[in-house]
Short mmCIF file of C-alpha atoms and ligand atoms in Angstrom, two decimals:
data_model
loop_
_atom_site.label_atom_id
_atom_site.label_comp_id
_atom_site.label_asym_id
_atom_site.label_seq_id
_atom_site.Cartn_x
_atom_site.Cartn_y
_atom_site.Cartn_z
CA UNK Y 253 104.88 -12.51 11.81
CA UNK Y 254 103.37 -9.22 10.21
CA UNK Y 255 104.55 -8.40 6.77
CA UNK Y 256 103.79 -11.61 4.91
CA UNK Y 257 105.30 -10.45 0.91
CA UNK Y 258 103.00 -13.07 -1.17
CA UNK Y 259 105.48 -15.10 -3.53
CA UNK Y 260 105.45 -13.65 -6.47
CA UNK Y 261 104.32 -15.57 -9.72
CA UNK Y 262 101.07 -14.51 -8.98
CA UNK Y 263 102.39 -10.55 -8.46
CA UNK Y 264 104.46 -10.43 -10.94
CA UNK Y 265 101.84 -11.57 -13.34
CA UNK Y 266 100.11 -8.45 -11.77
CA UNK Y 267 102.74 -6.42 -12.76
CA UNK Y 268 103.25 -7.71 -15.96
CA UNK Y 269 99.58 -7.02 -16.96
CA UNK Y 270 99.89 -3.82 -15.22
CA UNK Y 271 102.88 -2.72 -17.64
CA UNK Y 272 100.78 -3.38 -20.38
CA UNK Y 273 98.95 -0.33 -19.88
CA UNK Y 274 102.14 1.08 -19.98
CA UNK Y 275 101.87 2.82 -23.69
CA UNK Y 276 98.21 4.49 -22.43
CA UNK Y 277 99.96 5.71 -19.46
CA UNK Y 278 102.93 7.38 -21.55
CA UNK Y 279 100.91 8.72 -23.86
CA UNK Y 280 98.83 10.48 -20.91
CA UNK Y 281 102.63 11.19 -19.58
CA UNK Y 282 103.69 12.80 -23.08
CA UNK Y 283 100.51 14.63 -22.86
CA UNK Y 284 101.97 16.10 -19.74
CA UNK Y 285 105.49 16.65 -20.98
CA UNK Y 286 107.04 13.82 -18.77
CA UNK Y 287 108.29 12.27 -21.79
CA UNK Y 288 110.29 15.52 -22.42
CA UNK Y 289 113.84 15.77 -21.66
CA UNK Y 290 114.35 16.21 -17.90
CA UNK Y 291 116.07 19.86 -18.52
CA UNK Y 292 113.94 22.78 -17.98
CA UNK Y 293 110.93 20.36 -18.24
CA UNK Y 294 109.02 21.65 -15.30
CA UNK Y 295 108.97 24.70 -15.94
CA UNK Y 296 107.42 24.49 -19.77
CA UNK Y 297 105.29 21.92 -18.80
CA UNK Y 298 102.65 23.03 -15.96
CA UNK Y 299 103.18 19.60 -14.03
CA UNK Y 300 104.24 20.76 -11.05
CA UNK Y 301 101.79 23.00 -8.59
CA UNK Y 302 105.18 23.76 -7.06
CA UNK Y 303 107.20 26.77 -7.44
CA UNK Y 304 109.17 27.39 -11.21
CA UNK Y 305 111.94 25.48 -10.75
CA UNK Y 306 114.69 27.86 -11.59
CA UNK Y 307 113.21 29.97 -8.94
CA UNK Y 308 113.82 27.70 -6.12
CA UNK Y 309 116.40 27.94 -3.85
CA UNK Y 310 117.74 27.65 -0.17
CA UNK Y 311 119.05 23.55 0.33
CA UNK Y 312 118.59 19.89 0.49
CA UNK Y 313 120.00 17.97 2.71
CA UNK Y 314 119.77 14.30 1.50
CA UNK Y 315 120.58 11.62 3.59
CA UNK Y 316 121.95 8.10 2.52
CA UNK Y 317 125.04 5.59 3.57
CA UNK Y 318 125.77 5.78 -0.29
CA UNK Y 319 130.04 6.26 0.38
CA UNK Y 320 131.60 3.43 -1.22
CA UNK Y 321 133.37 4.03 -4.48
CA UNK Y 322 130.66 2.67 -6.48
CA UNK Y 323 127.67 4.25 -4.37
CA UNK Y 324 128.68 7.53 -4.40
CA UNK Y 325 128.79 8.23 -7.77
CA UNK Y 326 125.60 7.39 -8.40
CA UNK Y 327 124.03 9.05 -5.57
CA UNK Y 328 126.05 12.42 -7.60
CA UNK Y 329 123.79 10.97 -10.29
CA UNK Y 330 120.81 11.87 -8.60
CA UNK Y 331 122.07 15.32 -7.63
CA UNK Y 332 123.42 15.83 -10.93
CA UNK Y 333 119.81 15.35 -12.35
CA UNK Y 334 118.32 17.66 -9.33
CA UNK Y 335 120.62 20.60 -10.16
CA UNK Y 336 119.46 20.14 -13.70
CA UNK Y 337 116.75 21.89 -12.82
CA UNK Y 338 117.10 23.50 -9.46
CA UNK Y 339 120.34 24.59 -9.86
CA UNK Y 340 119.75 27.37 -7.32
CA UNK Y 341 119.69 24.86 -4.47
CA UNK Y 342 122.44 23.79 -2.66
CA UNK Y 343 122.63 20.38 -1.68
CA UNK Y 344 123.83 19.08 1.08
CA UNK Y 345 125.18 15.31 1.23
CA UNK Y 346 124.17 13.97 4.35
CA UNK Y 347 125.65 10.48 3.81
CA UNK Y 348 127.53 8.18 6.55
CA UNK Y 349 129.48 5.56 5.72
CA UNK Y 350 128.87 2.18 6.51
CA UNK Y 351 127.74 -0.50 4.13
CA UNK Y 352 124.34 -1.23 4.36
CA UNK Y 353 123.49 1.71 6.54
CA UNK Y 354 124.31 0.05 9.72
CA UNK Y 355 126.23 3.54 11.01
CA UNK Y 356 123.94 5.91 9.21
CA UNK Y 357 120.52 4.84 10.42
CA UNK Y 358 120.79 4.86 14.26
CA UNK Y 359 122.35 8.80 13.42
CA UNK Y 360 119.12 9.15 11.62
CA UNK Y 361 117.05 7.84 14.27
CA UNK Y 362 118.75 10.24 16.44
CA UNK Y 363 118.19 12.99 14.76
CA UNK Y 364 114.76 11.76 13.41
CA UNK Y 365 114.12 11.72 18.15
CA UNK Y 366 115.48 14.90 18.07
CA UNK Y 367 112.91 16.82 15.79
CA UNK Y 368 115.57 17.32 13.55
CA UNK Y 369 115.22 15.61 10.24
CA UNK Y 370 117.21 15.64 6.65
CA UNK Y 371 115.05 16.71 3.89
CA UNK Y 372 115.18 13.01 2.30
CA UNK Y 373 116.35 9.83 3.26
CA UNK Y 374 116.98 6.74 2.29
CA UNK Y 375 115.48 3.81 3.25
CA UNK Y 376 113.78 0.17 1.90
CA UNK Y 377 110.35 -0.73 1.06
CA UNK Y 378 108.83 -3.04 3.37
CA UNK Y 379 109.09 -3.56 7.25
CA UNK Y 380 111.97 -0.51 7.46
CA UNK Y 381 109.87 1.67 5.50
CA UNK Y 382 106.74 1.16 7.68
CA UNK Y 383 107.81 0.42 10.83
CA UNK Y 384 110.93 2.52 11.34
CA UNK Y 385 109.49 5.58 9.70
CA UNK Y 386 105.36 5.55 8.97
CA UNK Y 387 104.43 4.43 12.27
CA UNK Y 388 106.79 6.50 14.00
CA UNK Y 389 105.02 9.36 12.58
CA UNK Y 390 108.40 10.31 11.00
CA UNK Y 391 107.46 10.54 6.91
CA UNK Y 392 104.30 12.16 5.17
CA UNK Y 393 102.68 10.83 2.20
CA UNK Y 394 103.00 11.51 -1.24
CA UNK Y 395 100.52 10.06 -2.55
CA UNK Y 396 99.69 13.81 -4.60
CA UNK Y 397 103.00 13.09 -6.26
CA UNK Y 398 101.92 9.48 -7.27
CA UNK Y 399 98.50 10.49 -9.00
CA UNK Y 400 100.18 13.99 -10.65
CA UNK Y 401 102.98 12.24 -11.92
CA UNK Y 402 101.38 9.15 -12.97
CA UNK Y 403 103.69 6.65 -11.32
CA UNK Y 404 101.26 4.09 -9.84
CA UNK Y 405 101.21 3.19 -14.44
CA UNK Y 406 104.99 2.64 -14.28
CA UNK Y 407 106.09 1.18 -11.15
CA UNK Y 408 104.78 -2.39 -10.68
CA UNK Y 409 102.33 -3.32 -7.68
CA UNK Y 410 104.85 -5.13 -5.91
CA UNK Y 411 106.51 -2.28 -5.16
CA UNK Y 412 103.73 0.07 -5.04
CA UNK Y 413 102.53 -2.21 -2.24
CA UNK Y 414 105.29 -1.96 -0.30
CA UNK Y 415 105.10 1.38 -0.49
CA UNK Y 416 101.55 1.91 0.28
CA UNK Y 417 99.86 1.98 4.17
CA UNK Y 418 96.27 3.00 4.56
CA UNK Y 419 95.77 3.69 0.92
CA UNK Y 420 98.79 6.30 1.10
CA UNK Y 421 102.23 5.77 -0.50
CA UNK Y 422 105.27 6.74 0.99
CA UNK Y 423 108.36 6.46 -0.85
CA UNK Y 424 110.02 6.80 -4.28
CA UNK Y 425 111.94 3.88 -5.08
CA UNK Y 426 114.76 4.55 -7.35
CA UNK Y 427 116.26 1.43 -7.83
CA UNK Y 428 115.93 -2.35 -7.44
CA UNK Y 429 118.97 -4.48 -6.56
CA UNK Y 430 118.95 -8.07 -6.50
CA UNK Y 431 120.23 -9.24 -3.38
CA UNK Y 432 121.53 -12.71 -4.02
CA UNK Y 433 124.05 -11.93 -6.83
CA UNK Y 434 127.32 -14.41 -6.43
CA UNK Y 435 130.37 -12.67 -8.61
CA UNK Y 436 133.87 -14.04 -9.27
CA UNK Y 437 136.77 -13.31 -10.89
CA UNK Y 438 136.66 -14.84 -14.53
CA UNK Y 439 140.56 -15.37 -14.53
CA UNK Y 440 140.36 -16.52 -10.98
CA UNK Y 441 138.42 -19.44 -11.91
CA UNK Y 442 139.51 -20.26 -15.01
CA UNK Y 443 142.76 -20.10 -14.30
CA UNK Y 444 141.76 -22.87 -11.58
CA UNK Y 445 140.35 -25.08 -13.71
CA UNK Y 446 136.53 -24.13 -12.43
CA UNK Y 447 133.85 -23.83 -14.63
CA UNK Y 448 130.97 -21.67 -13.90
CA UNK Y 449 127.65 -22.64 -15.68
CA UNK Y 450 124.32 -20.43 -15.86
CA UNK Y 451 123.45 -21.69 -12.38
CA UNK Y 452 125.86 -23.32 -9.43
CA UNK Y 453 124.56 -25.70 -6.68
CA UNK Y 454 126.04 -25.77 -3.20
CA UNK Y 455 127.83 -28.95 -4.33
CA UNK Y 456 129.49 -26.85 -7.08
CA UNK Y 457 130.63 -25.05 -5.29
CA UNK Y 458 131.94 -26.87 -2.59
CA UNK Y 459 134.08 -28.97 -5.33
CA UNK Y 460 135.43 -25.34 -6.54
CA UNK Y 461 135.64 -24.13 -3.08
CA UNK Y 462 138.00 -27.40 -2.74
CA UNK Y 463 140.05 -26.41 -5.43
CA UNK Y 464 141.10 -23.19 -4.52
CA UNK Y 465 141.59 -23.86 -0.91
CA UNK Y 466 144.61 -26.17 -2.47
CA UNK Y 467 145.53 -23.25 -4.42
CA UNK Y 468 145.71 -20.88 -1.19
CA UNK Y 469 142.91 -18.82 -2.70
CA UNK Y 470 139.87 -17.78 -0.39
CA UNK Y 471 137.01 -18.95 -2.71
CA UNK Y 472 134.25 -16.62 -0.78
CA UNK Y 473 135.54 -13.42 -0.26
CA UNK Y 474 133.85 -12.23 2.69
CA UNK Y 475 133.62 -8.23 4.34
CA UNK Y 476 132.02 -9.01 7.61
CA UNK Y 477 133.14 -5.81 9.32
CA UNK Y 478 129.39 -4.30 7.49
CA UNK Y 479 126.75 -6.03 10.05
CA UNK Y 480 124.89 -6.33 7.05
CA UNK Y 481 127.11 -8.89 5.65
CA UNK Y 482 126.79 -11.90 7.37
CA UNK Y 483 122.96 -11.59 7.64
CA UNK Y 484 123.13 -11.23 3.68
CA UNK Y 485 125.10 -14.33 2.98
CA UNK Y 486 122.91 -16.39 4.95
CA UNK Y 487 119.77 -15.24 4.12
CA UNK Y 488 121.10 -16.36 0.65
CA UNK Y 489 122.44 -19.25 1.82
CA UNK Y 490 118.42 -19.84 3.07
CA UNK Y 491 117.24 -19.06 -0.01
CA UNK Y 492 119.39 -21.14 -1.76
CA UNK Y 493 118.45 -24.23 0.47
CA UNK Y 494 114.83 -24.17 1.09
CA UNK Y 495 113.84 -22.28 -2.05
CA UNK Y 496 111.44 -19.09 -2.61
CA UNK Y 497 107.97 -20.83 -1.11
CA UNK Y 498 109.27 -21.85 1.92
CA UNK Y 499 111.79 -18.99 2.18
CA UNK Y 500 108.30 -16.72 2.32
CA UNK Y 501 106.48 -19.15 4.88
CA UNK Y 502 109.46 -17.92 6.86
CA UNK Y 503 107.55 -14.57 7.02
CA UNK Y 504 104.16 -15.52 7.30
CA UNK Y 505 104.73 -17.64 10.04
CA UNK Y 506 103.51 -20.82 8.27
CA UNK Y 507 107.33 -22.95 8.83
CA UNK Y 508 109.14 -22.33 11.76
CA UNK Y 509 112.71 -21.59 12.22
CA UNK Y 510 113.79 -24.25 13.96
CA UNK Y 511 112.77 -26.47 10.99
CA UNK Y 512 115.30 -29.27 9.84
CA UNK Y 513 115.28 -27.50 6.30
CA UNK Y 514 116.36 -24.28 7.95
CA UNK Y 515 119.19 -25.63 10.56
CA UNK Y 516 120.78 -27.61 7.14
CA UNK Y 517 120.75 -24.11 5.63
CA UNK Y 518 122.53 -23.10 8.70
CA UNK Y 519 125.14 -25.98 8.28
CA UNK Y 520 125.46 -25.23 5.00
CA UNK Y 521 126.28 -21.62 5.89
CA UNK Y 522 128.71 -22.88 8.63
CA UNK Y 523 130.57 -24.98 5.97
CA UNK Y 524 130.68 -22.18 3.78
CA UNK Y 525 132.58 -20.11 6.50
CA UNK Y 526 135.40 -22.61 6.05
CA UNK Y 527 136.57 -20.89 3.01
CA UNK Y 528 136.74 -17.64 3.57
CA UNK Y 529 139.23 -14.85 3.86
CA UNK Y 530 140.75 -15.06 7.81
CA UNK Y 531 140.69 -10.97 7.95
CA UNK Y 532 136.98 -10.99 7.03
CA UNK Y 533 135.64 -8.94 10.39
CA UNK Y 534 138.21 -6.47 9.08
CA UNK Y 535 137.33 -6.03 5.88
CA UNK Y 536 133.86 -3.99 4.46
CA UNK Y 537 131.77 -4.93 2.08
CA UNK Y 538 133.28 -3.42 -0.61
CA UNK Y 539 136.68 -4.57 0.32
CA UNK Y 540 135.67 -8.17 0.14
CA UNK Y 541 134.14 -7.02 -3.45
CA UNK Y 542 138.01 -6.02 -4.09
CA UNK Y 543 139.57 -8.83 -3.20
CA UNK Y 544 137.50 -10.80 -6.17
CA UNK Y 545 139.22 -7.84 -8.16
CA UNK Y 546 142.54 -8.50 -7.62
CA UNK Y 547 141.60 -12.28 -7.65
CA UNK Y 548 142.68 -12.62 -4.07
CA UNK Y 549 139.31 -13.87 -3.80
CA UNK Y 550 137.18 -16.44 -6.05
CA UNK Y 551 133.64 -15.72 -5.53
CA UNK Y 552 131.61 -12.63 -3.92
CA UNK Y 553 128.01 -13.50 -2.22
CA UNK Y 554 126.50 -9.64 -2.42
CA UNK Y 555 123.62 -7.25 -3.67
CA UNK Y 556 124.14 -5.82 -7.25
CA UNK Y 557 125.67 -2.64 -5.62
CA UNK Y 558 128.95 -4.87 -6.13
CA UNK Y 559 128.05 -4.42 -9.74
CA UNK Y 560 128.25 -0.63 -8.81
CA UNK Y 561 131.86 -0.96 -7.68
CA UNK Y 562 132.85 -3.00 -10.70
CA UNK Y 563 131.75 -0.39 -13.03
CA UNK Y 564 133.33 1.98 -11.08
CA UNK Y 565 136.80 0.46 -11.40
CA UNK Y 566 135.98 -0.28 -14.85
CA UNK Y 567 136.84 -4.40 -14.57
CA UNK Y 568 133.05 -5.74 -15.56
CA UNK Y 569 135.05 -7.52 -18.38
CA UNK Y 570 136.74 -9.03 -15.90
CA UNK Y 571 134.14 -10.55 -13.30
CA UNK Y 572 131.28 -13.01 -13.90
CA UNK Y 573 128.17 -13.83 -12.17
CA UNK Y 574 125.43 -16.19 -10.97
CA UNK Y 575 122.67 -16.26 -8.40
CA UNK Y 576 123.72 -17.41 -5.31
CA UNK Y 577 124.18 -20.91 -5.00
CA UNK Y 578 121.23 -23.06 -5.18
CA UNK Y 579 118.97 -19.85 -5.55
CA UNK Y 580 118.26 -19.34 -9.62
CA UNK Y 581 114.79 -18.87 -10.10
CA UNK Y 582 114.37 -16.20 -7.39
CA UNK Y 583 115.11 -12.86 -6.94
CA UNK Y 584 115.74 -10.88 -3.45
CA UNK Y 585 114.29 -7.42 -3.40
CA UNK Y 586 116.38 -4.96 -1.91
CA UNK Y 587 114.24 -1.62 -3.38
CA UNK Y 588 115.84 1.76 -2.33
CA UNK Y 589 113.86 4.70 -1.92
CA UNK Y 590 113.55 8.15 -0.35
CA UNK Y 591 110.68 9.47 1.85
CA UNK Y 592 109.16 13.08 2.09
CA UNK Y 593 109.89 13.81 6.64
CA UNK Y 594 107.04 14.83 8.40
CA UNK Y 595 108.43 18.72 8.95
CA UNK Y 596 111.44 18.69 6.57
CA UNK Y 597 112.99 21.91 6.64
CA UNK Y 598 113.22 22.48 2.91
CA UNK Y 599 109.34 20.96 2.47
CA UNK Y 600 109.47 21.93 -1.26
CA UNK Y 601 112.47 21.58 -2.32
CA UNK Y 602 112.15 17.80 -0.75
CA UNK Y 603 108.86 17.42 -2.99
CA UNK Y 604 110.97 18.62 -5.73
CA UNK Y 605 113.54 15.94 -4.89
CA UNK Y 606 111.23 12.83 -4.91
CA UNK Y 607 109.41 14.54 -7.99
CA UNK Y 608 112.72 14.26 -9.87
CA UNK Y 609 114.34 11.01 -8.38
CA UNK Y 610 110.81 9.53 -9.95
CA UNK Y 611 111.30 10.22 -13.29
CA UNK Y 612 112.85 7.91 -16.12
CA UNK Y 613 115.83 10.00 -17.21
CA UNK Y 614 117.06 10.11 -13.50
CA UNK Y 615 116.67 6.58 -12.86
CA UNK Y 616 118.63 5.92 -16.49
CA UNK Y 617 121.54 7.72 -15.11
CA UNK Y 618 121.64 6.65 -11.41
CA UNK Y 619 120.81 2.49 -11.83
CA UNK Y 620 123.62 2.11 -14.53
CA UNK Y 621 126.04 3.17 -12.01
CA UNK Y 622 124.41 1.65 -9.31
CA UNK Y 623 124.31 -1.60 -10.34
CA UNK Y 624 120.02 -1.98 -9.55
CA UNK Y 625 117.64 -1.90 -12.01
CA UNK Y 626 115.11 0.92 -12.56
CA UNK Y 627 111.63 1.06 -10.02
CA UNK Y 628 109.98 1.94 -13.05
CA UNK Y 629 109.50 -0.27 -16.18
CA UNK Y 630 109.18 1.64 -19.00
CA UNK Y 631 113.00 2.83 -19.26
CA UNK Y 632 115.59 1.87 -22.24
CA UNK Y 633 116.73 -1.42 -21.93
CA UNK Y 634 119.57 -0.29 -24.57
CA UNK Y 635 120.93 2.26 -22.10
CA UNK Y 636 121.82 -0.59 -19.82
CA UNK Y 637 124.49 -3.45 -19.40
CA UNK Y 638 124.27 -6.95 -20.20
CA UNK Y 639 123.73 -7.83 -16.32
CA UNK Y 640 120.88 -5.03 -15.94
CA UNK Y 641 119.53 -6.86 -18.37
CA UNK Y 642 120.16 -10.11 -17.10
CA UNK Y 643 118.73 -8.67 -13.45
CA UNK Y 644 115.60 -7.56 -15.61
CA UNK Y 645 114.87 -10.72 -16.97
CA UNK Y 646 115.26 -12.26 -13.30
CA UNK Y 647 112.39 -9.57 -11.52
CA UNK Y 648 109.95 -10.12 -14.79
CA UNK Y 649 109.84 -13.98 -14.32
CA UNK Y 650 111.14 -15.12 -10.93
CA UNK Y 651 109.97 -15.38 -7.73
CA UNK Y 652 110.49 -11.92 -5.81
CA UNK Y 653 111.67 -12.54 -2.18
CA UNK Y 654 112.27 -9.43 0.47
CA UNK Y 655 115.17 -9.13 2.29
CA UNK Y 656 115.32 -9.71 6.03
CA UNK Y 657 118.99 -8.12 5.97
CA UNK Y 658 117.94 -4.99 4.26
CA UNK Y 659 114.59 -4.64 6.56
CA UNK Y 660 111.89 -5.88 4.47
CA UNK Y 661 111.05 -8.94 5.33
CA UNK Y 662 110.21 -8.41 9.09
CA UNK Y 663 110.53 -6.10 11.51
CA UNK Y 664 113.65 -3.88 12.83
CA UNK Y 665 113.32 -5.95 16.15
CA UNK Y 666 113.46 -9.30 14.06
CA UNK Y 667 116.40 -8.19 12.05
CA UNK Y 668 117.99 -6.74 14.97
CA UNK Y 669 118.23 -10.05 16.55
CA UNK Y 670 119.13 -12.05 13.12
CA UNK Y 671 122.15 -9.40 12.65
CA UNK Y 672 123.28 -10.55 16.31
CA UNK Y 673 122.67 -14.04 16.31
CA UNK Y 674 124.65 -14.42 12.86
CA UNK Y 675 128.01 -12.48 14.23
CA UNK Y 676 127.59 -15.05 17.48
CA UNK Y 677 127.00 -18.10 14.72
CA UNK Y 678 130.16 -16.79 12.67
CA UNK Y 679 132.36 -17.48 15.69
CA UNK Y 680 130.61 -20.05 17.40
CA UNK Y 681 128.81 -22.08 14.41
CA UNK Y 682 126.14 -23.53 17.34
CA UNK Y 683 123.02 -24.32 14.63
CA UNK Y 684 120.57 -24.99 18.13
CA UNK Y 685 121.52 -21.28 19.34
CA UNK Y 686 120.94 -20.06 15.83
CA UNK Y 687 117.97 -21.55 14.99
CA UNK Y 688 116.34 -20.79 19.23
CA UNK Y 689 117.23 -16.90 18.55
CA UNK Y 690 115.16 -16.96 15.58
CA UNK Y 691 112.32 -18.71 16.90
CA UNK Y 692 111.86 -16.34 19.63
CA UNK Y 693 112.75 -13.32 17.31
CA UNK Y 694 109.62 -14.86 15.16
CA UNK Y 695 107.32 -15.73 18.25
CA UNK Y 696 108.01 -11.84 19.79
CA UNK Y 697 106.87 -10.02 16.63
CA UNK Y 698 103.63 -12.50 16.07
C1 GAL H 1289 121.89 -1.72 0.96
C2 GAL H 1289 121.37 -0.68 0.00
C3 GAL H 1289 122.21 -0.64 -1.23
C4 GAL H 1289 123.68 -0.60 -0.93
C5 GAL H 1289 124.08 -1.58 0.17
C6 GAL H 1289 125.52 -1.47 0.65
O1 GAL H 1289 121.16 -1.69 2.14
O2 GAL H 1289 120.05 -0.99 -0.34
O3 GAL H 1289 121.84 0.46 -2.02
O4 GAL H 1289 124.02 0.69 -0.63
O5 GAL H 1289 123.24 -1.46 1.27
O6 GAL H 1289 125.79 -0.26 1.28
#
């Protein structure tokens, strides 16, 4: 299978060396006035070849599934820092709801068929970066807007590489959420006796899982109405199971899915089905992440946009968290970022867009809301929570995995068939069915 993401000590040592330079490159940057306050930078500085900013106008129509109550206030994050400076250009918020962007990306592909594109839209890094979008024809580089504003110093290779086709990048990533969070409700737990170390194993929390089915209490809280969902909690579960290495032979094609290692994982996922709330393919995402709020749920398997929705509601006091079970030590990449469309109506004011999404003081306001960390490393630490930090300390040391359910991993035809072979495994729990879609998912795209 194409797409092989090396494991990451090795990267992230990369990285690590590469922030290093970090101070030259600021200093070049504070040559250039990026260090200056984001308002009315542009227009003092000479950085841009593009129009004064205050002088643009006309719209920008930005595309995203960024709805939920969390999501969309940090999407008005972004704007809020693009009006900043543009404030002549109307924006227009293209988003459609649907967790995980099952809804909103076949209306993109629609439109993107029918010639008629957003000015920006969101996607991953990866497989659904490339494949959906590059190949297609569908985005244009920007690499110009790399090299001018002197990103390739700031935003570590791993991303930059999965970015980057032909020696042209094609994204800006704005933020980096950690896919294999696993939040509960502090009372919840305590109140049942459980105690939540740094790390949980599958055992753990089996024995808790146990404990609160006595109590009447669904200890997973699950959403499965978002496709996304399912996919997501069992490429955790994976994770958790077989552990980062193998998890990435996965990818390369070096283990095969039909490997004992992988149809436990697949048990294991069955079992965990056993506790979970009975209206799950009812409820979204984000409802499931609710339920843990009013602790009519125990524990949460989801990205760190449920860390968006806790600070919405203003209950982070309230909630804990832990990687996934079994999967400390890694980290799953799921990198947002926004592409420049091959004939975007509003061309500039789409460059102007990605030019500001890029910079440090819109990635400070729009990840603290958003519950990801910042694409680029050389932000204020101080300006973000204790679990930023936590999730920062995690993507410096561990071992950075992609996502299959968030389309970087493999490709859209692999994760098509993993999204329908888990809602058939949900109901049926038949590991040999499992396990045979995947294998011929894998053998198709090789
Ligand atoms: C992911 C996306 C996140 C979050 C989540 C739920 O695909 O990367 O930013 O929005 O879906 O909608």
């Amino acid at each position: 299978m194409p797409g092989k993401t090396t494991p990451t000590r090795d990267l992230v040592n990369a990285a690590l060396a590469h922030r290093s330079s970090r101070r030259e490159t600021l200093k070049q940057a504070a040559a250039l006035g990026l260090s200056a306050p984001l308002l009315g930078l542009l227009g003092t500085s000479g950085v841009s070849a593009q129009a004064t900013p205050s002088a643009a106008t006309g719209k920008l129509e930005i595309f995203s599934w960024w709805t939920s109550p969390g999501e969309a206030p940090a999407l008005e994050a972004l704007f809020k820092a693009y009006s900043a400076q543009y404030a002549g250009v109307k924006i227009v918020n293209a988003a459609v709801a649907g967790g995980g962007g099952g809804a909103a990306q076949a209306v993109l592909q629609t439109r993107l068929q029918g010639n008629n594109p957003p000015d920006s839209w969101q996607t991953h890094i990866g497989h659904e970066l490339f494949d959906q979008y590059v190949s297609a024809d569908y985005a244009d580089p920007i690499t110009d807007l790399y090299d001018s504003q002197g990103w390739r110093d700031v935003v570590p290779e791993d991303l930059l590489a999965q970015v980057t086709k032909d020696d042209q990048l094609y994204a800006v990533a704005v933020g980096v959420h950690r896919g294999n969070g696993f939040w509960y409700n502090k009372k919840v737990v305590a109140d049942a006796g459980v105690t939540v170390g740094d790390t949980l194993t599958l055992d753990d929390f089996f024995k808790a899982a146990d404990t609160f089915k006595a109590k009447g209490i669904p200890a997973l809280a699950l959403g499965s109405k978002d496709s996304f969902v399912g996919p997501q909690t069992f490429e955790n579960t994976l994770l958790g199971a077989i552990g980062p290495e193998s998890y990435n032979k996965l990818f390369a094609g070096d283990l095969g899915w039909d490997d004992q290692s992988v149809k436990d994982a697949m048990t294991s996922f069955a079992k965990m089905l056993d506790y979970v709330n009975s209206d799950h393919p009812a409820l979204t995402w984000d409802g499931a992440v609710d339920l843990v709020i009013q602790g009519k749920g125990a524990f949460n398997s989801m990205g760190d946009w449920a860390y968006g929705e806790f600070v919405a509601k203003d209950v982070t006091d309230n909630i804990g968290w832990v990687s996934h079970p079994g999967s400390q030590g890694a980290f799953v990449l799921v990198v947002d970022c926004f592409t420049l469309p091959k004939g975007a109506p509003d061309a500039e004011n789409a460059r102007n867009w990605l030019q500001v999404i890029g910079t440090k003081e819109a990635q400070e306001a729009f990840n603290p809301l958003k519950g990801s960390i910042p694409a680029r490393t050389d932000v204020d630490k101080t300006k973000f929570s204790k679990y930023h930090q936590w999730s920062m300390a995690s993507f410096a040391k561990d071992a950075l995995v992609p996502s299959v359910a968030h389309g970087e991993a493999a490709s859209p035809q692999f994760k098509q068939t993993m999204y329908d072979a888990t809602a058939t495994f949900i109901v049926d729990k038949d590991v040999d069915a499992f396990s045979l879609a995947l294998v011929d998912a894998a053998q198709s795209d090789a």
